[in-house]
Each structure stands twice: as structure tokens, then as C-alpha cells.
């Protein structure tokens, strides 16, 4: 054993580590998903591994080296064009039907999976019989068909979850969390603690989503799997998707307790939130640096993320926002794709913004954001309080959580946005408690035994070294629901009780039945 330890420490010290072949699948439409996928690819490549990376935004990855081989599925972006404006602000100002949204999301991600797997480049990869991988890392986004890659390459699977740990991913490695205290990730208004009626609502919401996913998504997933992956699986290794999806070794989660809830998590869930942020902040471009250095009253950074475009803002709303921002004494940097006429002198519009470098500047006093998880992570990383304007997906729960933690305010996306925003911006700027709170959370966020990037690499290597890390698997995974709730015991007790009642009635009637009937008969006579 000693020689082994010595040998491995020599290998580590000399920088000679075994290089693994890793297949990374993160083919989603959004910029934020690409940032998260790129982050994983870079950490693994920098650790000396060979990464084959299926990505929809290959042009965005800044990496100089040979360890990442990109497989371009940018055709997936066509789905974005076909979403019929459902990702626009206008749509969300007018639409309030949440269930329609959920079906819509499920469909988009199914379509995305189908386009990814049917893509010629991916089919070429699958057809190449000389190809092998040591581990698969696949992004989970309301879709589980990529679990099929583990069967194709006969190797362990790691799910990557971009959101806070929630029941839909935890059920894959352990069990679904209890809806009484864990909110649906797509919920638009619930937050813990729940009242009686909210708990009922949470339960029904859970049942609805469970039903929809179990019927609609599972069937379609299996279809896609059978059509595009099964032909590439060695027939002796064929396993149904319903087994594969529950056979992952780990979930790497883009979460951290400073950002979310202190929920109990299985051993095979590893929180690596914040890994996408570079340790060294990139310097600001000269024009933005000058604006920020000169801002004596501080800078407010306003960005609605990458999915919501300025052209989607109603004209009247743009004018009202400009008027409100112009009335502030702070300098405003607004990420917006178009220059606006009559722009007040304290408002600067940039079509592209180095968000992390702006938030890192000591003069940045407030972040107005759509509340995407990456933006909230960066707000905490750099310690900047936030006004959140959630628009869709997990943004509602993210912002709600930030408000509960005490470093943010929420504003709804309505035509009254400018007025509501004004109230909350003034609230935060005039009360130091929000900044104090975010600095406190920032300390908790940074105070970890290792950096999230190092943790990511460690666990991926651990899975390969231990052939799928079976020792981390939760015993709850294969215990059916009725056994967990002891419904079988309940059934047994009910049967015994019924049996007892039945016997007692029988005995009574055997002993007294005859006479009581005669008594009655006598009376009647
Ligand atoms: C990111 O990728 C998309 C799609 O490939 C492209 O339109 C965009 O210009 C890229 N952005 C950058 C900064 O490279
Ligand atoms: C489940 O995963 C383990 C570890 O990666 C692997 O050894 C096993 O073959 C997989 N089971 C199935 C049914 O694919």
C-alpha cells in the first residue's frame, strides 16, 4: 500500500496524472447553459483530461488547447426561433398561465434532445466504433435521454444539474423531496414556509408535474432513445432507458448552501456552484473602466440576461425606464442591445457587458437583474445586492429565495415596471442592511475547503477511479413509494381490523343471533 501511495504522490507532484476520456453533453439553447457547460469542459481539460464536448454554442468557448474536441450542434438554435416569442418580455407581461409554460418547457427540451441526437456530427460520433469514453457528464434539463450514452459506451454516467437541487433531479439518485418544504423549481409564487393552503397547492402542483413528466416526457424520451441510440448499443448491453436514467453515479449541482436552501442531500449529490467564475477577474475594457472609476456616487448595473432582448421591451416602458434611471444620482450601466435616443448623461448603454468584471468593481452598488441563477451566484460571489425582475423558468424561485435571504427585492414584470423598480431601488440604496447581508453571504460562499472547480474535477475522477462510485448510491433509490410510507403495513392492519370486526360479528350472531331475532319476532307478534 505504501509504495502505491508514494507512487501516486510522485505522479501528482510531477503533474503526471492519468488522462481520462470524457464525453460532455450540454447542448442547450441559452447562453447561461453554454457558460456552465464551457466551465465544466475547461476545468476538466485543464486537469489534463480529454473532453469531447457536444455544444450548441461552440463559438463561445474561449479555450486555447487541444484537450477539448467540440461537436457542433448549433442547429439546435433553430428551436429558439420556433418558440414563437414565448421567451420574450412581452409574452410574460401578458401571460400568466403557468401550466402552459411547463408543457412548453418540456416540449422545447424534448425537441432539443431529438435535434442533438439526430445531428449528423453526433451520429458520426456514435457510429465511430473505435471511440470509447471513461465517463459521461450530461446536463439534466427536464430530459433524461442522454443517459443512453452510458449504455453506448458502457461507462459511468454523471448528471449535471444547472439549478438548485430539486425533487426532479434528486429522484434520479435518491428520492423526491417532500413538497411540504421543497418548492417546485418552476413555481411562480410559492416560497417556504408554506401555509396550509399553499401546502395543498404545492402537493397538487407536484402531482401534476409528476404525471406530465411520467407520461408525456418519459414516453417521448424512450422513443428518441430507441430511434437514435439503441442502434449503436451492443445488443448484449441493451438496457431500457427507464433503468439507465436512475443509474447515474453522481449529480454535480450548480448550487451552494450560501445561494440556496440547507436541504438534506444524498452522498452522491455534489454542490459545485460558482465553478464557472474565473478566479482571476478579467480587466474591464477601457471605456467601461473609466465610467466606473469616475462614478463618485456608485454604479448600478442593469442587465436582463441574454435571453431577453431589448427589442421585446414595449416602447412606452423603455421611455419610462430611461426617465427613472436618469433621475438617479448613481451612474447606470444598462446592458441593452440598442442605443436609446434622449439618453440621460448618467445612463450608459452597452450592447455587451463583462458582467463579472463589472460586479467586481468596488464602485458597483446594485445589480438589477432577471434573477437567473448565474447572475445571483455572481451577485453573491462579488457581494452586490440585487433587485430581481423574474421573467421565466427558475427565476421566480431564485429571486424569492434571494429576497428571503435578505439581500434582494423583487419586482414583477408589468407595464408598471419603472415605478415599482424605483421604489425597490431606493429601498436598497437607502438601507445598508442589504449590502451587509450580501457581504455576509459572500463570505460563506467563499469559505470552502476547496474551490468549486477543484471539487468538480475531484468527483469526476473519483467516479472513474472507483468504476461508477457504487459506494455513494442511496439505499432509498430502489425502495418503492408504498414501502417508504409503510402503506403495505397500513393495508395489513386494515385487513386484520376488518377481519377482526367480521369475526366478532360472526361470533355475536352465533351466540346471541338466534335469541335476539326471536325476541324481535315475539315483539312483532
Ligand atoms: C456565441 O454563440 C452564438 C451561437 O453560436 C453566436 O451567435 C454568438 O455570436 C457567440 N458569442 C460570442 C461572444 O462568441
Ligand atoms: C449502472 O452503473 C454502473 C456503474 O457505472 C455500471 O457498472 C452498471 O453496468 C450500470 N447498470 C446498467 C444496468 O447499466
Coordinates of C-alpha atoms and ligand atoms in Angstrom, one line a residue:
X1 CA 0.0 0.0 0.0
X2 CA 2.8 2.4 0.9
X3 CA 4.5 2.0 -2.4
X4 CA 1.2 2.8 -4.1
X5 CA 0.7 6.0 -2.0
X6 CA 4.3 7.1 -2.7
X7 CA 3.9 6.4 -6.4
X8 CA 0.7 8.3 -6.7
X9 CA 2.0 11.3 -4.8
X10 CA 5.1 11.3 -7.1
X11 CA 2.8 11.2 -10.1
X12 CA 0.7 14.0 -8.7
X13 CA 3.7 16.1 -7.7
X14 CA 5.3 15.7 -11.1
X15 CA 2.0 16.6 -12.7
X16 CA 1.7 13.3 -14.5
X17 CA -1.9 12.3 -13.9
X18 CA -3.9 9.8 -15.8
X19 CA -5.9 11.4 -18.6
X20 CA -9.5 10.2 -18.9
X21 CA -11.7 10.4 -22.0
X22 CA -14.8 12.3 -21.0
X23 CA -17.9 12.9 -23.0
X24 CA -19.7 16.1 -22.0
X25 CA -23.2 16.8 -23.3
X26 CA -24.6 20.3 -22.8
X27 CA -26.4 21.2 -26.0
X28 CA -28.9 23.8 -24.7
X29 CA -30.1 26.9 -26.3
X30 CA -29.3 29.5 -23.7
X31 CA -26.1 31.5 -23.2
X32 CA -26.1 30.7 -19.5
X33 CA -26.2 26.9 -20.2
X34 CA -23.3 27.3 -22.5
X35 CA -21.4 29.2 -19.9
X36 CA -22.0 26.4 -17.4
X37 CA -21.1 23.7 -20.0
X38 CA -17.9 25.6 -21.0
X39 CA -16.9 25.9 -17.4
X40 CA -17.0 22.1 -16.9
X41 CA -15.1 21.5 -20.1
X42 CA -12.4 23.9 -19.2
X43 CA -11.9 22.6 -15.6
X44 CA -11.6 19.0 -16.9
X45 CA -9.4 19.9 -19.8
X46 CA -7.1 22.0 -17.5
X47 CA -6.8 19.0 -15.2
X48 CA -5.3 17.0 -18.2
X49 CA -8.4 15.1 -19.4
X50 CA -9.5 14.8 -23.0
X51 CA -13.0 16.2 -23.3
X52 CA -15.4 15.6 -26.2
X53 CA -18.0 18.4 -25.8
X54 CA -21.4 18.4 -27.5
X55 CA -22.4 22.0 -27.5
X56 CA -24.9 24.3 -29.2
X57 CA -22.7 27.4 -28.9
X58 CA -19.2 26.2 -29.9
X59 CA -18.1 29.7 -30.8
X60 CA -18.5 31.0 -27.3
X61 CA -15.9 28.7 -25.7
X62 CA -12.6 30.5 -25.0
X63 CA -10.1 27.8 -24.6
X64 CA -6.7 27.5 -26.1
X65 CA -5.5 23.9 -26.0
X66 CA -6.1 20.6 -27.6
X67 CA -7.9 18.8 -24.8
X68 CA -11.4 19.9 -25.9
X69 CA -12.9 18.5 -29.0
X70 CA -16.1 20.3 -29.8
X71 CA -19.1 18.6 -31.5
X72 CA -21.2 21.4 -33.0
X73 CA -24.9 21.1 -32.6
X74 CA -25.6 24.8 -33.2
X75 CA -28.5 23.8 -35.4
X76 CA -30.4 23.4 -32.2
X77 CA -30.7 27.2 -32.1
X78 CA -33.4 26.8 -34.7
X79 CA -35.7 25.7 -31.9
X80 CA -35.2 29.0 -30.3
X81 CA -36.6 30.7 -33.4
X82 CA -39.6 28.4 -33.3
X83 CA -40.6 29.2 -29.7
X84 CA -43.0 31.8 -31.0
X85 CA -41.8 34.6 -28.8
X86 CA -42.5 32.7 -25.6
X87 CA -39.2 33.8 -24.2
X88 CA -39.9 37.5 -24.8
X89 CA -40.8 40.0 -22.1
X90 CA -43.9 41.0 -24.0
X91 CA -45.2 37.4 -23.7
X92 CA -44.6 37.3 -20.0
X93 CA -46.2 40.6 -19.3
X94 CA -49.4 39.3 -20.8
X95 CA -49.4 35.6 -19.9
X96 CA -50.0 34.2 -16.5
X97 CA -50.8 30.6 -17.3
X98 CA -48.1 28.6 -15.5
X99 CA -49.1 25.2 -16.5
X100 CA -49.0 26.1 -20.2
X101 CA -45.4 27.2 -19.5
X102 CA -44.4 23.9 -18.0
X103 CA -45.7 21.9 -21.0
X104 CA -44.0 24.4 -23.3
X105 CA -40.6 23.9 -21.5
X106 CA -40.9 20.1 -21.5
X107 CA -41.5 20.3 -25.3
X108 CA -38.7 22.6 -26.0
X109 CA -36.2 20.4 -24.2
X110 CA -37.6 17.2 -25.8
X111 CA -37.2 18.8 -29.2
X112 CA -33.7 19.9 -28.3
X113 CA -32.7 16.4 -27.3
X114 CA -34.1 15.0 -30.5
X115 CA -32.2 17.5 -32.6
X116 CA -29.0 16.8 -30.7
X117 CA -29.1 13.1 -31.1
X118 CA -30.2 13.2 -34.8
X119 CA -27.5 15.7 -35.6
X120 CA -25.1 14.3 -38.2
X121 CA -22.0 15.1 -36.1
X122 CA -23.4 13.2 -33.1
X123 CA -24.5 10.3 -35.2
X124 CA -20.9 10.2 -36.7
X125 CA -19.5 10.1 -33.2
X126 CA -21.9 7.2 -32.3
X127 CA -21.0 5.4 -35.5
X128 CA -17.3 5.5 -34.7
X129 CA -16.8 2.1 -33.2
X130 CA -13.2 2.9 -32.2
X131 CA -14.4 5.6 -29.8
X132 CA -14.5 4.9 -26.1
X133 CA -15.2 7.1 -23.0
X134 CA -14.4 6.6 -19.3
X135 CA -17.3 8.7 -18.1
X136 CA -20.3 10.6 -19.4
X137 CA -21.2 14.0 -18.0
X138 CA -24.7 15.1 -19.2
X139 CA -26.7 18.1 -18.4
X140 CA -30.2 17.4 -17.0
X141 CA -32.8 19.8 -18.2
X142 CA -36.2 18.2 -18.0
X143 CA -35.0 15.4 -20.1
X144 CA -33.1 12.2 -19.4
X145 CA -32.4 10.7 -22.8
X146 CA -28.7 11.3 -22.6
X147 CA -28.4 8.6 -20.0
X148 CA -28.4 6.4 -23.1
X149 CA -24.8 7.4 -23.7
X150 CA -23.8 5.3 -20.7
X151 CA -25.1 2.2 -22.4
X152 CA -23.5 3.0 -25.7
X153 CA -20.1 3.4 -24.1
X154 CA -20.6 1.1 -21.2
X155 CA -19.2 3.6 -18.7
X156 CA -20.5 5.5 -15.7
X157 CA -22.9 8.5 -16.0
X158 CA -22.8 11.8 -14.1
X159 CA -25.8 14.1 -14.3
X160 CA -25.1 17.8 -14.3
X161 CA -27.9 20.0 -12.8
X162 CA -27.9 23.7 -13.5
X163 CA -30.4 24.6 -10.8
X164 CA -30.8 24.3 -7.0
X165 CA -31.2 20.7 -6.0
X166 CA -34.9 19.9 -6.5
X167 CA -37.0 16.7 -6.5
X168 CA -36.9 16.0 -10.2
X169 CA -33.1 15.5 -10.2
X170 CA -32.9 14.1 -6.6
X171 CA -35.4 11.4 -7.5
X172 CA -32.7 10.1 -10.0
X173 CA -30.2 9.3 -7.3
X174 CA -32.1 9.2 -4.1
X175 CA -35.8 10.1 -3.7
X176 CA -38.1 13.0 -4.4
X177 CA -38.1 15.6 -1.6
X178 CA -41.2 16.4 0.3
X179 CA -43.4 19.0 -1.3
X180 CA -44.3 20.3 2.1
X181 CA -41.0 22.1 2.4
X182 CA -39.4 21.9 -1.0
X183 CA -40.8 24.2 -3.7
X184 CA -41.3 23.3 -7.3
X185 CA -38.3 24.8 -9.2
X186 CA -40.7 26.3 -11.8
X187 CA -43.1 27.7 -9.2
X188 CA -44.0 31.3 -9.8
X189 CA -45.0 32.5 -6.3
X190 CA -44.6 29.9 -3.6
X191 CA -41.8 30.1 -1.1
X192 CA -41.2 28.4 2.3
X193 CA -42.6 28.2 4.9
X194 CA -45.9 27.1 3.4
X195 CA -49.3 27.8 4.9
X196 CA -51.9 25.0 4.8
X197 CA -53.4 26.1 1.5
X198 CA -50.0 26.7 0.0
X199 CA -49.0 23.2 1.0
X200 CA -52.1 21.8 -0.8
X201 CA -51.2 23.9 -3.8
X202 CA -47.6 22.5 -3.7
X203 CA -48.9 19.0 -3.5
X204 CA -51.2 19.4 -6.5
X205 CA -48.5 21.1 -8.5
X206 CA -46.2 18.3 -7.7
X207 CA -48.7 15.6 -8.7
X208 CA -49.5 17.5 -11.9
X209 CA -45.8 17.8 -12.9
X210 CA -45.1 14.2 -11.9
X211 CA -47.9 13.0 -14.0
X212 CA -47.0 15.1 -17.0
X213 CA -43.3 14.1 -16.8
X214 CA -44.0 10.4 -16.2
X215 CA -46.4 10.1 -19.1
X216 CA -45.6 12.6 -21.7
X217 CA -41.8 13.1 -21.3
X218 CA -40.8 9.5 -20.4
X219 CA -42.6 8.1 -23.5
X220 CA -41.1 10.6 -25.9
X221 CA -37.6 10.1 -24.3
X222 CA -37.9 6.4 -24.8
X223 CA -38.9 6.9 -28.4
X224 CA -35.9 9.2 -29.1
X225 CA -33.6 6.7 -27.3
X226 CA -34.9 3.8 -29.3
X227 CA -34.6 5.6 -32.6
X228 CA -31.2 7.4 -32.2
X229 CA -29.2 5.5 -29.6
X230 CA -30.3 1.9 -29.4
X231 CA -28.9 1.0 -32.9
X232 CA -25.4 1.9 -31.5
X233 CA -25.7 -0.2 -28.4
X234 CA -24.1 -3.6 -28.3
X235 CA -27.2 -5.9 -28.1
X236 CA -25.9 -7.7 -25.1
X237 CA -25.6 -4.4 -23.3
X238 CA -29.1 -3.1 -24.2
X239 CA -30.9 -1.7 -21.1
X240 CA -34.1 0.3 -21.2
X241 CA -33.9 4.0 -20.6
X242 CA -36.0 3.7 -17.6
X243 CA -33.2 1.8 -15.8
X244 CA -30.4 3.9 -17.2
X245 CA -31.9 7.2 -16.1
X246 CA -31.7 6.0 -12.4
X247 CA -28.2 4.6 -12.8
X248 CA -26.1 7.7 -12.5
X249 CA -23.1 7.7 -10.2
X250 CA -23.4 11.4 -9.2
X251 CA -25.1 14.6 -9.7
X252 CA -22.9 17.6 -10.0
X253 CA -25.1 20.5 -8.9
X254 CA -24.6 24.2 -9.8
X255 CA -25.6 25.1 -6.2
X256 CA -24.2 26.1 -2.9
X257 CA -25.8 26.4 0.5
X258 CA -25.0 30.2 0.6
X259 CA -27.2 30.6 -2.6
X260 CA -29.9 28.2 -1.7
X261 CA -31.5 26.0 1.0
X262 CA -29.7 23.9 3.6
X263 CA -31.6 20.9 2.4
X264 CA -30.5 17.3 3.2
X265 CA -28.8 15.8 0.2
X266 CA -27.7 12.3 -0.7
X267 CA -23.9 11.4 -0.7
X268 CA -24.0 11.3 -4.5
X269 CA -25.0 15.0 -4.9
X270 CA -22.0 17.3 -5.0
X271 CA -22.6 21.1 -4.9
X272 CA -20.2 22.9 -7.1
X273 CA -22.0 26.3 -7.5
X274 CA -19.7 29.1 -8.6
X275 CA -17.2 26.9 -10.6
X276 CA -18.0 28.9 -13.8
X277 CA -16.5 32.1 -12.3
X278 CA -12.8 32.6 -13.1
X279 CA -10.6 33.0 -10.1
X280 CA -8.9 36.0 -11.8
X281 CA -11.3 38.7 -12.7
X282 CA -10.6 39.9 -16.3
X283 CA -9.8 43.6 -16.6
X284 CA -12.6 45.9 -17.8
X285 CA -12.5 47.4 -21.3
X286 CA -11.1 50.9 -21.1
X287 CA -14.4 52.7 -21.8
X288 CA -16.3 50.8 -19.0
X289 CA -13.4 51.1 -16.6
X290 CA -13.4 54.9 -17.0
X291 CA -17.1 55.1 -16.4
X292 CA -16.9 53.0 -13.3
X293 CA -13.7 54.7 -11.9
X294 CA -15.3 58.1 -12.3
X295 CA -18.7 57.2 -10.7
X296 CA -18.5 59.1 -7.4
X297 CA -22.0 58.0 -6.3
X298 CA -21.6 54.4 -7.3
X299 CA -22.7 52.3 -10.3
X300 CA -25.9 50.5 -10.8
X301 CA -25.6 47.6 -13.2
X302 CA -28.8 46.7 -15.1
X303 CA -29.0 43.5 -17.2
X304 CA -31.8 41.2 -18.1
X305 CA -29.6 38.4 -19.1
X306 CA -29.0 37.0 -22.6
X307 CA -32.4 35.6 -23.5
X308 CA -34.5 38.7 -23.0
X309 CA -33.8 41.1 -25.8
X310 CA -34.3 44.9 -25.7
X311 CA -36.5 44.8 -28.8
X312 CA -39.0 42.9 -26.7
X313 CA -39.5 45.9 -24.3
X314 CA -42.6 47.8 -25.1
X315 CA -41.6 51.3 -26.3
X316 CA -43.5 53.1 -23.6
X317 CA -41.7 51.0 -21.0
X318 CA -38.3 51.9 -22.4
X319 CA -39.1 55.6 -22.1
X320 CA -40.3 55.3 -18.6
X321 CA -37.3 53.3 -17.5
X322 CA -35.0 55.8 -19.1
X323 CA -36.7 58.6 -17.2
X324 CA -36.5 56.8 -13.9
X325 CA -32.8 55.9 -14.4
X326 CA -32.0 59.5 -15.4
X327 CA -33.3 60.7 -12.1
X328 CA -30.9 58.7 -10.1
X329 CA -27.6 60.2 -8.8
X330 CA -25.8 57.0 -9.4
X331 CA -24.2 56.1 -12.7
X332 CA -26.1 53.4 -14.6
X333 CA -24.6 50.8 -16.9
X334 CA -27.5 49.2 -18.8
X335 CA -26.9 46.1 -20.9
X336 CA -29.3 46.7 -23.8
X337 CA -28.8 45.9 -27.5
X338 CA -29.8 49.2 -28.9
X339 CA -28.8 52.9 -28.3
X340 CA -31.8 54.9 -27.0
X341 CA -32.5 58.5 -28.1
X342 CA -32.6 61.2 -25.4
X343 CA -30.4 59.1 -23.1
X344 CA -29.7 61.0 -19.8
X345 CA -25.9 61.6 -19.2
X346 CA -25.7 59.3 -16.2
X347 CA -27.0 56.3 -18.1
X348 CA -24.6 54.3 -20.3
X349 CA -25.8 51.7 -22.7
X350 CA -23.6 48.8 -23.6
X351 CA -24.6 46.0 -26.0
X352 CA -22.2 43.6 -24.4
X353 CA -21.0 43.7 -20.8
X354 CA -18.3 41.8 -19.0
X355 CA -20.7 41.1 -16.1
X356 CA -18.3 39.5 -13.6
X357 CA -15.7 42.3 -14.1
X358 CA -18.4 45.0 -13.6
X359 CA -19.8 43.4 -10.4
X360 CA -16.2 43.0 -9.1
X361 CA -15.6 46.8 -9.4
X362 CA -15.7 48.3 -5.9
X363 CA -18.0 51.1 -7.1
X364 CA -20.7 48.7 -8.1
X365 CA -23.5 49.3 -5.5
X366 CA -26.5 47.5 -7.0
X367 CA -27.4 44.9 -9.6
X368 CA -30.8 45.0 -11.4
X369 CA -31.2 41.5 -12.8
X370 CA -33.7 39.0 -14.2
X371 CA -32.6 36.6 -11.4
X372 CA -31.0 33.9 -13.4
X373 CA -29.1 31.5 -11.2
X374 CA -25.7 32.6 -12.7
X375 CA -26.5 36.3 -12.1
X376 CA -27.5 35.6 -8.5
X377 CA -24.4 33.4 -8.0
X378 CA -22.2 36.3 -9.3
X379 CA -24.0 38.8 -7.1
X380 CA -23.1 36.8 -4.1
X381 CA -19.6 36.0 -5.3
X382 CA -18.8 39.7 -5.6
X383 CA -21.1 40.8 -2.8
X384 CA -23.5 43.1 -4.6
X385 CA -27.2 43.5 -3.5
X386 CA -29.9 42.9 -6.1
X387 CA -33.3 43.9 -7.4
X388 CA -34.7 40.9 -9.3
X389 CA -37.2 41.1 -12.1
X390 CA -38.0 37.4 -12.8
X391 CA -39.4 36.5 -16.2
X392 CA -39.5 32.8 -16.6
X393 CA -38.2 29.3 -15.6
X394 CA -36.4 29.1 -12.2
X395 CA -36.0 32.9 -12.0
X396 CA -39.1 33.3 -9.7
X397 CA -37.8 30.8 -7.1
X398 CA -34.3 32.2 -7.4
X399 CA -35.4 35.8 -6.7
X400 CA -37.9 34.7 -4.0
X401 CA -35.0 32.9 -2.2
X402 CA -32.7 36.0 -2.5
X403 CA -35.5 38.1 -1.0
X404 CA -35.9 35.7 1.9
X405 CA -32.2 35.7 2.5
X406 CA -32.3 39.4 2.8
X407 CA -30.1 40.8 0.1
X408 CA -32.7 41.4 -2.6
X409 CA -36.0 42.9 -3.6
X410 CA -38.4 41.5 -6.1
X411 CA -40.3 43.5 -8.8
X412 CA -42.8 41.9 -11.2
X413 CA -42.6 42.3 -14.9
X414 CA -45.6 44.5 -15.7
X415 CA -46.1 47.8 -17.6
X416 CA -45.7 49.4 -14.2
X417 CA -42.1 48.2 -14.0
X418 CA -40.4 51.6 -13.9
X419 CA -42.5 52.8 -10.9
X420 CA -42.1 49.5 -9.0
X421 CA -38.4 49.4 -9.7
X422 CA -37.9 52.9 -8.5
X423 CA -39.4 52.1 -5.1
X424 CA -37.2 49.0 -4.6
X425 CA -34.0 50.6 -5.9
X426 CA -34.5 53.4 -3.4
X427 CA -35.2 50.9 -0.7
X428 CA -32.0 49.0 -1.2
X429 CA -29.8 52.1 -1.7
X430 CA -31.0 53.8 1.4
X431 CA -30.7 50.9 3.7
X432 CA -27.2 49.4 4.4
X433 CA -28.6 46.1 5.7
X434 CA -28.9 44.7 2.1
X435 CA -25.3 45.2 1.3
X436 CA -24.2 43.9 4.8
X437 CA -26.3 40.8 4.2
X438 CA -24.8 40.1 0.8
X439 CA -21.3 40.6 2.1
X440 CA -22.0 38.1 4.8
X441 CA -23.3 35.5 2.3
X442 CA -20.4 36.2 0.1
X443 CA -18.1 35.2 3.0
X444 CA -20.0 31.9 3.5
X445 CA -19.9 31.3 -0.2
X446 CA -16.1 31.7 -0.4
X447 CA -15.3 29.9 2.8
X448 CA -15.0 26.4 1.5
X449 CA -12.3 23.7 1.9
X450 CA -11.6 23.6 -1.8
X451 CA -12.6 25.7 -4.8
X452 CA -15.8 24.5 -6.6
X453 CA -13.7 23.9 -9.8
X454 CA -11.3 21.6 -7.9
X455 CA -14.2 19.8 -6.4
X456 CA -15.8 19.2 -9.8
X457 CA -12.6 17.7 -11.1
X458 CA -12.1 15.6 -8.0
X459 CA -15.5 13.9 -8.2
X460 CA -15.4 13.2 -11.9
X461 CA -12.0 11.5 -11.4
X462 CA -13.4 9.7 -8.3
X463 CA -16.2 8.2 -10.3
X464 CA -13.8 6.9 -13.0
X465 CA -11.3 5.6 -10.4
X466 CA -14.0 3.7 -8.5
X467 CA -15.8 2.4 -11.6
X468 CA -19.0 4.4 -11.0
X469 CA -18.8 5.0 -7.3
X470 CA -21.3 2.4 -6.2
X471 CA -20.5 3.2 -2.6
X472 CA -22.2 6.6 -2.9
X473 CA -25.5 5.2 -4.0
X474 CA -28.5 5.9 -1.8
X475 CA -30.4 2.9 -0.5
X476 CA -33.6 4.9 -0.9
X477 CA -33.3 4.7 -4.7
X478 CA -34.9 1.3 -5.2
X479 CA -37.4 1.3 -2.3
X480 CA -40.9 1.9 -3.8
X481 CA -43.1 4.7 -2.5
X482 CA -45.6 2.4 -0.8
X483 CA -42.8 0.7 1.2
X484 CA -41.3 4.1 2.3
X485 CA -44.7 5.2 3.6
X486 CA -45.4 1.7 5.0
X487 CA -48.6 1.6 3.0
X488 CA -48.3 -2.2 3.0
X489 CA -48.3 -2.3 6.8
X490 CA -51.3 0.0 6.8
X491 CA -53.1 -2.3 4.4
X492 CA -52.2 -5.3 6.6
X493 CA -53.5 -3.5 9.7
X494 CA -56.7 -2.5 7.9
X495 CA -57.3 -6.1 6.6
X496 CA -56.7 -7.5 10.1
X497 CA -59.0 -4.9 11.7
X498 CA -61.7 -5.7 9.1
X499 CA -61.2 -9.4 9.7
X500 CA -61.5 -8.9 13.5
X501 CA -64.7 -6.9 13.1
X502 CA -66.1 -9.6 10.8
X503 CA -65.2 -12.4 13.3
X504 CA -66.7 -10.5 16.2
X505 CA -69.9 -10.0 14.3
X506 CA -70.0 -13.7 13.3
X507 CA -69.4 -14.8 16.9
X508 CA -72.0 -12.5 18.3
X509 CA -74.6 -13.7 15.9
X510 CA -73.7 -17.3 16.5
X511 CA -74.3 -16.9 20.2
X512 CA -77.0 -14.3 20.5
X513 CA -78.3 -14.0 17.0
X514 CA -80.9 -16.7 17.3
X515 CA -82.4 -15.4 20.6
X516 CA -82.4 -11.7 19.6
X517 CA -84.2 -12.5 16.4
X518 CA -86.8 -14.5 18.4
X519 CA -87.2 -11.6 20.8
X520 CA -87.8 -9.3 17.9
X521 CA -90.2 -11.7 16.4
X522 CA -92.1 -12.0 19.7
X523 CA -92.3 -8.3 20.0
X524 CA -93.7 -8.1 16.5
X525 CA -96.2 -10.7 17.3
Ligands
LIG1 C1 -21.9 32.6 -29.1 O1 -22.5 31.6 -29.9 C2 -23.6 32.1 -30.7 C3 -24.2 30.9 -31.5 O2 -23.2 30.1 -32.0 C4 -23.2 33.3 -31.6 O3 -24.3 33.8 -32.3 C5 -22.6 34.4 -30.7 O4 -22.1 35.4 -31.5 C6 -21.4 33.8 -29.9 N1 -21.0 34.8 -29.0 C7 -19.7 35.0 -28.7 C8 -19.3 36.1 -27.8 O5 -18.8 34.4 -29.3
LIG2 C1 -25.0 1.1 -13.7 O1 -23.8 1.8 -13.5 C2 -22.8 1.0 -13.1 C3 -21.6 1.9 -12.7 O2 -21.3 2.8 -13.8 C4 -22.4 0.0 -14.1 O3 -21.4 -0.8 -13.7 C5 -23.7 -0.8 -14.4 O4 -23.4 -1.7 -15.5 C6 -24.8 0.1 -14.8 N1 -26.0 -0.7 -14.9 C7 -26.8 -0.8 -16.0 C8 -28.0 -1.6 -15.9 O5 -26.5 -0.1 -17.0

